[in-house]
Short mmCIF file of C-alpha atoms and ligand atoms in Angstrom, two decimals:
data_model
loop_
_atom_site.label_atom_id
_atom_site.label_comp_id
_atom_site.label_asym_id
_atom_site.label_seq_id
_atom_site.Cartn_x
_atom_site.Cartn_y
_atom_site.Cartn_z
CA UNK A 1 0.00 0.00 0.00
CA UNK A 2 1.31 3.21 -0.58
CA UNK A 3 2.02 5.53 2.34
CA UNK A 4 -1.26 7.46 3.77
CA UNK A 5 -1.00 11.28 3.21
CA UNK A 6 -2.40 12.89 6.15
CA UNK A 7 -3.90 16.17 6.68
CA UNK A 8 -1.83 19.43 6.81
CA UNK A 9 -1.04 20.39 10.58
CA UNK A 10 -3.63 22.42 12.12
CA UNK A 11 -6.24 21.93 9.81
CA UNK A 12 -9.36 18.80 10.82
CA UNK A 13 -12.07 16.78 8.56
CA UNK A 14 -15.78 17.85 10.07
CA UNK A 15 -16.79 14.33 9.97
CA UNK A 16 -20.81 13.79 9.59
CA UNK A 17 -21.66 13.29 13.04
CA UNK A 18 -19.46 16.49 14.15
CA UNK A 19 -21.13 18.49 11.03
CA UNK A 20 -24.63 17.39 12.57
CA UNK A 21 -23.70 20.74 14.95
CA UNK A 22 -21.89 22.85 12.63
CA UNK A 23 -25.63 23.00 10.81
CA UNK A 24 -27.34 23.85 13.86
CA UNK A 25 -24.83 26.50 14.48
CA UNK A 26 -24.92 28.23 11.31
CA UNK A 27 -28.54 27.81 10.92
CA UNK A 28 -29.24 29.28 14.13
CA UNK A 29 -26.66 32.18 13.06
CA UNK A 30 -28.07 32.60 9.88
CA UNK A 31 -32.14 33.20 11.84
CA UNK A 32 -30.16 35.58 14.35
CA UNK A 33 -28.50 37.45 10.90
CA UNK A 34 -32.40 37.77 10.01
CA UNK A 35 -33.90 38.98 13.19
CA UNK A 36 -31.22 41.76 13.47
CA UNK A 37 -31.24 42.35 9.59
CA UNK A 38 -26.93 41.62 8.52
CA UNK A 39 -27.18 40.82 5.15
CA UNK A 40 -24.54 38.25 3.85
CA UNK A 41 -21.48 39.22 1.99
CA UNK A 42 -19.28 36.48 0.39
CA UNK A 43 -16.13 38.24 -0.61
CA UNK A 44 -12.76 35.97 -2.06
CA UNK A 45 -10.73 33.29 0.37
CA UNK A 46 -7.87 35.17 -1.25
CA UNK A 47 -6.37 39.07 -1.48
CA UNK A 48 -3.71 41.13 -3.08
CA UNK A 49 -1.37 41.18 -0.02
CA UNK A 50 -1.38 44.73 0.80
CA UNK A 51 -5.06 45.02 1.43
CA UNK A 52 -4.40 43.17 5.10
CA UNK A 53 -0.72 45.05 5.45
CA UNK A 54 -3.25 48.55 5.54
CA UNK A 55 -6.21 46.92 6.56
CA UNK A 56 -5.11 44.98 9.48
CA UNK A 57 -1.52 46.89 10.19
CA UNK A 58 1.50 45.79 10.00
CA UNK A 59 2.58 45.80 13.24
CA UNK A 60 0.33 43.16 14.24
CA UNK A 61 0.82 39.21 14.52
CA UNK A 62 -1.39 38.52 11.83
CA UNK A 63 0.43 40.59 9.33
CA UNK A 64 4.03 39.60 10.84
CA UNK A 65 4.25 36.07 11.33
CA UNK A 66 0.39 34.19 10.94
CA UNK A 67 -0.28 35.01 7.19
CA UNK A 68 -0.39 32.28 4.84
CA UNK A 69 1.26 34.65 0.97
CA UNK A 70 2.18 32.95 -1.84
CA UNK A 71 3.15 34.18 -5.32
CA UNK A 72 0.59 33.18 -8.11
CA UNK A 73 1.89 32.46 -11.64
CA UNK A 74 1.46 36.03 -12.59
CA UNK A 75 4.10 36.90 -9.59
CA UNK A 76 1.24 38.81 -7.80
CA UNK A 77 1.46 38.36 -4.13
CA UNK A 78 -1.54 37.03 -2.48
CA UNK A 79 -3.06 36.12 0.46
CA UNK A 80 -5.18 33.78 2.05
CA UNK A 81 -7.66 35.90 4.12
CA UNK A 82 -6.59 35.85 7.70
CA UNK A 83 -9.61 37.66 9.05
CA UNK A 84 -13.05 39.08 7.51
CA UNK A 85 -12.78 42.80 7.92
CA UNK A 86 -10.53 44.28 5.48
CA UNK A 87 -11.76 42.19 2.75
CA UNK A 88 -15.33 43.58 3.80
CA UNK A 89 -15.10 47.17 4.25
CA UNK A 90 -12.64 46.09 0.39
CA UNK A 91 -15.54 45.29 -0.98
CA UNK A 92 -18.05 48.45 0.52
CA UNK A 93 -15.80 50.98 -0.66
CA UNK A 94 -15.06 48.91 -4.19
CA UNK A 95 -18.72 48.27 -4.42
CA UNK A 96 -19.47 52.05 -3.46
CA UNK A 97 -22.19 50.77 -0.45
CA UNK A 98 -21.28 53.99 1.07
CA UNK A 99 -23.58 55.29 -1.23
CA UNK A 100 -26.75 53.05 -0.28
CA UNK A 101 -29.34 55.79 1.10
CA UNK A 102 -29.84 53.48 4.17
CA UNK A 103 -26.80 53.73 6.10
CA UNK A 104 -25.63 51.72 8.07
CA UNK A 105 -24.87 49.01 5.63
CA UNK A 106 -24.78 45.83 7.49
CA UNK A 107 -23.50 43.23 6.72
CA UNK A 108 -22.29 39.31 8.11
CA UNK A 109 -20.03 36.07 6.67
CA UNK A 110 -19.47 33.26 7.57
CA UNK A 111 -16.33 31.50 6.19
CA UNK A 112 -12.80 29.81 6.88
CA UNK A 113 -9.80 32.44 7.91
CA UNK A 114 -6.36 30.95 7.53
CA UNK A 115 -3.22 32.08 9.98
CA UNK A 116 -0.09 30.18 10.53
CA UNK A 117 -0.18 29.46 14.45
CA UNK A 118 1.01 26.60 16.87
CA UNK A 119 -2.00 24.65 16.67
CA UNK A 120 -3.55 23.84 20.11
CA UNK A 121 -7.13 23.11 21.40
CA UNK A 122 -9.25 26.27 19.90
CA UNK A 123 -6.58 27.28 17.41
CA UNK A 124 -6.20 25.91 14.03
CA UNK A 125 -4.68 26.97 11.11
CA UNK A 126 -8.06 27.04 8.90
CA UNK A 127 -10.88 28.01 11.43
CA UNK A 128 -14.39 29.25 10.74
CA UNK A 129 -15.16 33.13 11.35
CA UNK A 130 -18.82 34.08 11.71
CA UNK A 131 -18.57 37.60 11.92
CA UNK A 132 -20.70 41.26 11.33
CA UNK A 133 -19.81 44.50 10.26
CA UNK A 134 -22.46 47.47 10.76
CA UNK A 135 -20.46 50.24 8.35
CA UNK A 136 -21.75 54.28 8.08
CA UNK A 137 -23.04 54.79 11.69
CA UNK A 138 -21.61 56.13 14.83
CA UNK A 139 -23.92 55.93 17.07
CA UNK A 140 -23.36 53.87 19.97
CA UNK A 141 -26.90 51.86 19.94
CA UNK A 142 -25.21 50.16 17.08
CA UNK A 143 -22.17 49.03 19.21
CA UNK A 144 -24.75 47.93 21.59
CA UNK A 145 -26.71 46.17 18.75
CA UNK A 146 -23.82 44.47 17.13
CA UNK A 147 -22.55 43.02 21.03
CA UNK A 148 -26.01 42.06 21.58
CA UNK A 149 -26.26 40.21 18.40
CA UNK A 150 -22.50 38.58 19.64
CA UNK A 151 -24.25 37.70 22.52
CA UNK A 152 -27.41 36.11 21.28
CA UNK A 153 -25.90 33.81 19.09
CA UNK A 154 -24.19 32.51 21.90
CA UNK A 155 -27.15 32.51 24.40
CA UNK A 156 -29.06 30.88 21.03
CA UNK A 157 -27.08 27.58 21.26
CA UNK A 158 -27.65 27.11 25.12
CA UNK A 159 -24.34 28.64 26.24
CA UNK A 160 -24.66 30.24 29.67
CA UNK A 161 -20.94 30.45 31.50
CA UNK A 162 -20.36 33.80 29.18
CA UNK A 163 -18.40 36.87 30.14
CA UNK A 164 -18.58 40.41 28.31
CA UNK A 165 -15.76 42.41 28.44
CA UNK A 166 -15.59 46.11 27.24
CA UNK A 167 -13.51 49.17 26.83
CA UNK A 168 -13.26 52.45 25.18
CA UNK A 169 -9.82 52.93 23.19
CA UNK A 170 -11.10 56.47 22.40
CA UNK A 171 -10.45 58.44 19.87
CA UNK A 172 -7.66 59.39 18.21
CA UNK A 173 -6.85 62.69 19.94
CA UNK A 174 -7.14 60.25 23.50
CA UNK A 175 -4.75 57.59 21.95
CA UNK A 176 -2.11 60.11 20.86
CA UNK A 177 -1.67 61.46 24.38
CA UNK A 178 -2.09 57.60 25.87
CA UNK A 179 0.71 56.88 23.22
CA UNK A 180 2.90 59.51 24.40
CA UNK A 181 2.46 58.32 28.31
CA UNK A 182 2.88 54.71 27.22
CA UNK A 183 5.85 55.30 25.31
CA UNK A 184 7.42 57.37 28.74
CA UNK A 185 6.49 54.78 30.64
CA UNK A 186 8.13 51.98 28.81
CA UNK A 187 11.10 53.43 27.26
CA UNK A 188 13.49 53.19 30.20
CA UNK A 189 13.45 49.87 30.37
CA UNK A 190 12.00 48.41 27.00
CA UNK A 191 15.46 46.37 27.06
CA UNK A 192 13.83 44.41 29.56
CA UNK A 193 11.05 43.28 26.67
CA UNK A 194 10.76 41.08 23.99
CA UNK A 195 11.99 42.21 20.34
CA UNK A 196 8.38 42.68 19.01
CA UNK A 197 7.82 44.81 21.67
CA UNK A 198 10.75 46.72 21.29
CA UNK A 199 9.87 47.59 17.66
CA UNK A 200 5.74 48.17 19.05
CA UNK A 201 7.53 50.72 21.38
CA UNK A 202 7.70 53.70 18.73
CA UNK A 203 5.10 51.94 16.33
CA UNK A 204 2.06 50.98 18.18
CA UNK A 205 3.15 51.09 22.25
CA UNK A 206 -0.68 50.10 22.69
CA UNK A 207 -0.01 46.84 21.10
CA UNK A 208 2.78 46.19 24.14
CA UNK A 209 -0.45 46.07 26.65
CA UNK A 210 -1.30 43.04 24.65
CA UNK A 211 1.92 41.24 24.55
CA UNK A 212 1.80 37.70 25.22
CA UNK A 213 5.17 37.05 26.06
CA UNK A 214 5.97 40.30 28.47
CA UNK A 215 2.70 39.49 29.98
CA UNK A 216 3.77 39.06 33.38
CA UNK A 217 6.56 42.28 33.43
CA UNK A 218 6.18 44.14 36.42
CA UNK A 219 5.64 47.79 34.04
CA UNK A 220 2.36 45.91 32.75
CA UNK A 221 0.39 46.33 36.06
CA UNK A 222 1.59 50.15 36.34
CA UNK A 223 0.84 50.95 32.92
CA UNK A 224 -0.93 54.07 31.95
CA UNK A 225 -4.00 53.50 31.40
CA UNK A 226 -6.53 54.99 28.67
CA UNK A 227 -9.25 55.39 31.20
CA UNK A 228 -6.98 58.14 32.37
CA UNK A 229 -6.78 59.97 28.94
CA UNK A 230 -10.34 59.78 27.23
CA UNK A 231 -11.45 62.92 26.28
CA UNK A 232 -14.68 64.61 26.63
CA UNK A 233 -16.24 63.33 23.45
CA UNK A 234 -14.72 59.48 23.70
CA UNK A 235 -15.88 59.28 27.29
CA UNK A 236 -19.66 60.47 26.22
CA UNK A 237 -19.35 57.41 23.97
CA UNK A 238 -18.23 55.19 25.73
CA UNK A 239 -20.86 55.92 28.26
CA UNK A 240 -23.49 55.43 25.66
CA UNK A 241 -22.67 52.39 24.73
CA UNK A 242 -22.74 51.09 28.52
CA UNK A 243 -26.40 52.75 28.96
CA UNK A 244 -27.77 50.80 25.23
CA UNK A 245 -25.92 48.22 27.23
CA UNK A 246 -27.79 48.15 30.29
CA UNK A 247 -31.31 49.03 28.53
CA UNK A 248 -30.71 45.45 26.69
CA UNK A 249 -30.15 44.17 29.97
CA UNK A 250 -26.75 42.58 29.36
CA UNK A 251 -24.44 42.20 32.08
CA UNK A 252 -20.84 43.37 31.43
CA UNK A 253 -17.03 44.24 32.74
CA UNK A 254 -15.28 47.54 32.21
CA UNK A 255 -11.57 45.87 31.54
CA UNK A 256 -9.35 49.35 30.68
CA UNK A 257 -6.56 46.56 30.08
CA UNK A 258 -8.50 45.20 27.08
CA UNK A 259 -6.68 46.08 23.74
CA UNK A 260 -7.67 43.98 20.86
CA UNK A 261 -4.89 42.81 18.49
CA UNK A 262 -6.03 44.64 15.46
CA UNK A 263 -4.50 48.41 14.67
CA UNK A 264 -7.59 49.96 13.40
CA UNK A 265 -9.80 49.84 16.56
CA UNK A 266 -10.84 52.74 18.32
CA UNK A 267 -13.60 53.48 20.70
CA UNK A 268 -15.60 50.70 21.58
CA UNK A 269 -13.30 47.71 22.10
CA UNK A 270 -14.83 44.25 23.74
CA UNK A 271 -14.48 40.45 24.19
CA UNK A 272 -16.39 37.54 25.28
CA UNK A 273 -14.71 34.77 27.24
CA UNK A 274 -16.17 31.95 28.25
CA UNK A 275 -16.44 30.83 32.18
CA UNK A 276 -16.79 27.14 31.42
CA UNK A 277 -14.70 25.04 33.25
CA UNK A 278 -11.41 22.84 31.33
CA UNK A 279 -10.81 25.74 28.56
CA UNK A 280 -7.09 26.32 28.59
CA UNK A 281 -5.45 29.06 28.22
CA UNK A 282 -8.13 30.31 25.87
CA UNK A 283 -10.95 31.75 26.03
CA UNK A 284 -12.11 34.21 24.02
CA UNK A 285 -14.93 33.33 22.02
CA UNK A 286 -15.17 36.60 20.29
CA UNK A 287 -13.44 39.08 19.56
CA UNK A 288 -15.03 43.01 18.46
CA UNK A 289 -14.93 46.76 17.90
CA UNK A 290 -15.19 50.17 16.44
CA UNK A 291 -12.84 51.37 13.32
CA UNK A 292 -13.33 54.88 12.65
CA UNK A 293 -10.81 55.46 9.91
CA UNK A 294 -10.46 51.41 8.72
CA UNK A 295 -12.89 52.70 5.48
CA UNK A 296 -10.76 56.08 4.38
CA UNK A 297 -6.72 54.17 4.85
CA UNK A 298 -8.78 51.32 2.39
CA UNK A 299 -9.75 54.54 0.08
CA UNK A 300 -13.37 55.19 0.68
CA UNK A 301 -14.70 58.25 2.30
CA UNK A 302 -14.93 58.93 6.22
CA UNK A 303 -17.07 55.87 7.31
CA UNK A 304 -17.60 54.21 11.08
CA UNK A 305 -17.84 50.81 11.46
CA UNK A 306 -17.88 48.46 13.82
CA UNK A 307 -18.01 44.33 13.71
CA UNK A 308 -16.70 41.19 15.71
CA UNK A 309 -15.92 37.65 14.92
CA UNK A 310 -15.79 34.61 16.56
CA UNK A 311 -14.71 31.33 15.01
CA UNK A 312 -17.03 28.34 15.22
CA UNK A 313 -14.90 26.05 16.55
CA UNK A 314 -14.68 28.18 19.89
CA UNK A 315 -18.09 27.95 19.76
CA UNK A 316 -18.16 24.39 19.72
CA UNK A 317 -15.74 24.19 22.38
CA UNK A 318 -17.52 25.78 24.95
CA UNK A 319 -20.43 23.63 23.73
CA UNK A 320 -18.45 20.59 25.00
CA UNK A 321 -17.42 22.52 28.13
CA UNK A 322 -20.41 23.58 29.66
CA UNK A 323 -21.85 20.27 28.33
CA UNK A 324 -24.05 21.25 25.82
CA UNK A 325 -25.34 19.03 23.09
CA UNK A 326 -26.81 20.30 19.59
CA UNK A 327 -27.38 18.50 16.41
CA UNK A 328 -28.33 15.43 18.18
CA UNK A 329 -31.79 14.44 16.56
CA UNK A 330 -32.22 12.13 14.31
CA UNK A 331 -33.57 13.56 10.57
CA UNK A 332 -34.28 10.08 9.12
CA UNK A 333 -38.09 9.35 9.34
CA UNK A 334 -38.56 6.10 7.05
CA UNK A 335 -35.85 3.55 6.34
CA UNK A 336 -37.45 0.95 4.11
CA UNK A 337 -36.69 -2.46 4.21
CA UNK A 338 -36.54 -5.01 0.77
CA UNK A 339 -37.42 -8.66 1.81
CA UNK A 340 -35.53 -9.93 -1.23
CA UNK A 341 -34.52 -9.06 -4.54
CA UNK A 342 -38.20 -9.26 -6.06
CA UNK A 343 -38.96 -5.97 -4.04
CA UNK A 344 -36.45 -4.11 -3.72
CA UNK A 345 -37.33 -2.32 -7.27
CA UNK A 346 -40.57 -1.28 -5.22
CA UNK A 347 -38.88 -0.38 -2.15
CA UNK A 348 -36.77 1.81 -4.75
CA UNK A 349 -39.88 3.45 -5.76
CA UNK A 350 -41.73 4.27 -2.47
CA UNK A 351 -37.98 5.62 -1.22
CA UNK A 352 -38.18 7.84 -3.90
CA UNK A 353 -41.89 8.85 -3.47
CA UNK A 354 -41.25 9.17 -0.07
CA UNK A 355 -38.88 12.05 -1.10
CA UNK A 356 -40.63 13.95 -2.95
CA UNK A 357 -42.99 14.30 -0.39
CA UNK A 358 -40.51 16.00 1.54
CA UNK A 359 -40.00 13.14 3.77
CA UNK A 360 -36.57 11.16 4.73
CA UNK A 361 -36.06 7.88 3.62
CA UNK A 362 -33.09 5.62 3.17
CA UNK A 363 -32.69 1.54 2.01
CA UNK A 364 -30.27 -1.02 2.10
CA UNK A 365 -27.67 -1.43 -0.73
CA UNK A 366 -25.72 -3.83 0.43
CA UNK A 367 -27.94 -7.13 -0.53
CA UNK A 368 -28.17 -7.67 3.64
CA UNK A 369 -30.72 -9.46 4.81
CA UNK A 370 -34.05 -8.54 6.44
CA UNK A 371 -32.76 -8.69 10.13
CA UNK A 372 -29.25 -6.93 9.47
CA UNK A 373 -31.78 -3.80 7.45
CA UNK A 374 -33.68 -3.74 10.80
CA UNK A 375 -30.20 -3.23 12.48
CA UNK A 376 -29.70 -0.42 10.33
CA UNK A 377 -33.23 1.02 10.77
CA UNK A 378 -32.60 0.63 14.71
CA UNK A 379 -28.76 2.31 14.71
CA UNK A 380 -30.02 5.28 12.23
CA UNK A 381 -32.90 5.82 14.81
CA UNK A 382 -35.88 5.84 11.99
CA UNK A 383 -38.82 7.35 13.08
CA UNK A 384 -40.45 4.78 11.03
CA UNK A 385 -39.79 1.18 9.13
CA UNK A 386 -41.93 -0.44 6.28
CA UNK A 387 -41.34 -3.86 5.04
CA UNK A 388 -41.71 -5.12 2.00
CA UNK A 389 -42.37 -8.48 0.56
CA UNK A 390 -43.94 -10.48 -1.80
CA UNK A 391 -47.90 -9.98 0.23
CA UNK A 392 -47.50 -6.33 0.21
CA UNK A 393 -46.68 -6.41 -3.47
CA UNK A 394 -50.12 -8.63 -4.18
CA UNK A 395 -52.23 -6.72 -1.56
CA UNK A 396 -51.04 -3.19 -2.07
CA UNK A 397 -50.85 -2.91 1.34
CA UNK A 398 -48.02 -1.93 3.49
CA UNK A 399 -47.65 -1.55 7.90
CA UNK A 400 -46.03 1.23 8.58
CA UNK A 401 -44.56 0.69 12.33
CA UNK A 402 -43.48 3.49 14.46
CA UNK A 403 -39.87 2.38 15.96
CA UNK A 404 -40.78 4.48 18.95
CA UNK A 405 -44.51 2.88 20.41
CA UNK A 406 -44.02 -0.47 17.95
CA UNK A 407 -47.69 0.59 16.44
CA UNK A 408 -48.38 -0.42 13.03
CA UNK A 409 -50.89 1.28 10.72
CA UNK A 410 -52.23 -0.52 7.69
CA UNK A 411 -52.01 1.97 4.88
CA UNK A 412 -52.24 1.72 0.99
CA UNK A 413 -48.53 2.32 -0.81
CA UNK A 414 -50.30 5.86 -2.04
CA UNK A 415 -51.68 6.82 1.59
CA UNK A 416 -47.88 6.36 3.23
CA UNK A 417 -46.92 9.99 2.84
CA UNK A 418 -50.00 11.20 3.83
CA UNK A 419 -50.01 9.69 6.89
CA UNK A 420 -46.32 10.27 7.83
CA UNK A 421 -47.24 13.69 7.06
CA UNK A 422 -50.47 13.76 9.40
CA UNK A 423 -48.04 12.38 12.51
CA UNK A 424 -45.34 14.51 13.02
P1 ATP B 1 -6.14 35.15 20.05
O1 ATP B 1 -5.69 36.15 21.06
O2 ATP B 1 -6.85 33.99 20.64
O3 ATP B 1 -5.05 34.76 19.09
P2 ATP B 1 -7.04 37.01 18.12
O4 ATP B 1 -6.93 38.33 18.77
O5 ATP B 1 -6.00 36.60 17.17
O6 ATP B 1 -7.27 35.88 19.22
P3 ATP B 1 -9.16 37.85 16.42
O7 ATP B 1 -8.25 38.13 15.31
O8 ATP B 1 -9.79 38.95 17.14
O9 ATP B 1 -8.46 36.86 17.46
O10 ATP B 1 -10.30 36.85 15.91
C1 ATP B 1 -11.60 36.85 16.47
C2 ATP B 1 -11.99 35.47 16.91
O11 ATP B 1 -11.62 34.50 15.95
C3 ATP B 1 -11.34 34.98 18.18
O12 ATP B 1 -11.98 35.49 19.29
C4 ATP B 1 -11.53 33.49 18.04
O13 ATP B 1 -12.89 33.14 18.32
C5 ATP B 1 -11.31 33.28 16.60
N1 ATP B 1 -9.95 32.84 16.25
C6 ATP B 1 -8.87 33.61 16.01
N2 ATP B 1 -7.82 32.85 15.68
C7 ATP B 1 -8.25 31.56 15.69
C8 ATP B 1 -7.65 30.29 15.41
N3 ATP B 1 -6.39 30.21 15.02
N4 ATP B 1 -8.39 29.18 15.54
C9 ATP B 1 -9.69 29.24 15.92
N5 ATP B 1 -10.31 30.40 16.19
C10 ATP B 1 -9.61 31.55 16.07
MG1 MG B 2 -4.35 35.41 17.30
#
């Protein structure tokens, strides 16, 4: 035999049983995406390059070290989307959505992200992103409706052990005099850091707060903080996105430590973790915020946004952890059963009729005999079995018999869909 070629590292099959829940998931998404009224955009698994080195900055991990950019055979350099954003607000200032008269324009996708990471429980190298932008508004009930939304889709699959964290990054007048403080505060002893934060020191000193490696550095803790430097304007925000917040009812904590990884973020700024017991090291589920000038640096005019994303298979993790299960039920209704040869070009038939009737129905193809098709009608948990054989054939008639009470109903082969119909 030749030798097996396994899958590339950090990358899994969904197998049928696991995809069971990824439907759930994304159908449950896809009614939330409804409700709230995000309309789907499907934009390319692939970019030119330099639409994530503006659009997602490139002083950040993602643009350093995860990206996954290869040279096509026209020597363009492209890349495999790491994230959903940039090719997003891409596409509303290509597709000129900033001049739709109902503004915002929001929008959702759903769709695999690739980054080159050390692959551990929660992070693979292709993942899933479910995630929403809400692009030409700033007004903070749309922060508050695009968290809610964040929230709900959790809450939606039966997760409970959830944990909202928010900040304000303010604006940009606020960050340039938090810069200047940060950059004071580190600079005496940014030897003492790691080399990407010594280049972050003059480039983006906020992205030192998020460090994973300096974490623990003593000059974390005594940081200055951007509380301490919101202005008027950013602090009025901020404020009104706590008070949407609280008028939704939804329970969150101020962390002034939170910085998210991206470089375009400003104002709002949040995170949801997960509480659930056995998660590792992480636990974000989700991941959101404001970009006030993401749609002008991309070449559109001055447009707010805000989005999040969270990747399904955090979602499903958290599942397992707080012992949830979804996608459990069983979807076939008939499995039909051939006594022999004779009838199984009927049993074809009334499979098929079956179907188009908008009911499930499987069969044997295997040649097994009666008992071991009973087997399979037991293990795929049919609502239903029918048998045929030679006396069915003569009389017309057929029993259908419920797996569940073991009643059988005497029905005509035309009547069977009718009356499958009539019990659910
Ligand atoms: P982390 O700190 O965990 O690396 P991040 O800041 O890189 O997260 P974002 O870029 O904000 O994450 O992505 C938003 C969400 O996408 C995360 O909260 C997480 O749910 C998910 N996500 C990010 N990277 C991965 C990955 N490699 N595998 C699975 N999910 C991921
Ligand atoms: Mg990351």
């Amino acid at each position: 035999m030749a030798n097996n070629i396994q899958l590339p590292r950090g990358t899994y099959d969904v197998l049928p049983e696991q995809s069971a829940k990824w439907q759930e998931v994304e159908q449950k998404i896809n009614e939330l995406c409804r409700l709230y009224q995000y309309k789907e955009i499907r934009t390319p698994i692939f970019e030119h390059t330099e639409l994530f080195q503006r659009g997602v900055g490139d002083t950040t991990d993602i643009v350093q070290k995860e990206m996954y950019t290869f040279q096509d055979r026209g020597d363009r350099s492209l890349t495999l989307r790491p994230e959903g954003t940039a090719s997003v607000v891409r596409a509303y200032v290509e597709n000129k959505l900033f001049g739709l008269p109902d503004q915002p324009v929001k929008l959702s996708y759903m769709g695999p992200m690739f980054r080159y990471e050390r692959p551990q429980a929660g992070r693979t190298r292709q993942f899933v992103q479910f995630g929403v932008e809400a692009i030409g508004s700033k007004d903070p009930a749309i922060d508050a409706e695009v968290i809610s939304l964040a929230m709900e889709v959790y809450r939606s699959v039966g997760l409970k052990q959830l944990r909202l964290v928010i900040n304000s990054l303010g604006d940009t007048e606020s960050r340039i005099s938090h810069k200047e403080a940060l950059i004071k505060h580190f600079e005496p002893r940014i030897d003492e850091f790691c080399g990407d934060c010594q280049s972050r020191l003059t480039k983006n000193p906020l992205r030192i707060l998020d460090c994973k490696v300096d974490r623990n550095h003593e000059l974390m803790a005594t940081a200055p903080s951007l509380a301490d430097y919101l202005n008027d304007e950013s602090r009025v925000y901020f404020d009104g996105v706590k008070s949407y917040l609280e008028a939704l009812g939804i329970d969150y904590v101020v962390d002034p430590n939170l910085v998210r990884g991206l470089d375009y973020y400003n104002h709002t700024a949040f995170e949801i973790m997960s509480d659930a017991e056995g998660f590792g090291a992480i636990t974000t589920l989700c991941g959101g915020g404001r970009y006030n000038g993401l749609v002008e640096d991309l070449g559109g005019p001055e447009s707010p946004g805000i989005g999040f994303a969270m990747s399904i298979e955090r979602l499903l993790l958290a599942l397992e952890m707080e012992g949830v299960e979804i996608g459990q039920a069983s979807d076939l209704e008939v499995y039909v059963v051939a006594m022999d040869e004779s009838t199984k070009n009927k049993a074809f038939t009334v499979v098929r009729d079956l179907r188009m009737n908008g009911i499930s129905a499987d069969m044997d193809f295997n040649g097994r005999k009666v008992k071991a098709q009973m087997k399979s009608a037991d293990r795929k948990k049919s609502a239903y079995v029918i048998v045929i054989g030679e006396t069915e054939l003569e009389s017309g008639k057929v029993a259908l018999k419920s797996m569940a009470t073991g009643e059988q109903q005497e029905l005509e082969f035309e009547e069977l869909a009718q009356a499958i119909l009539e019990n659910r």
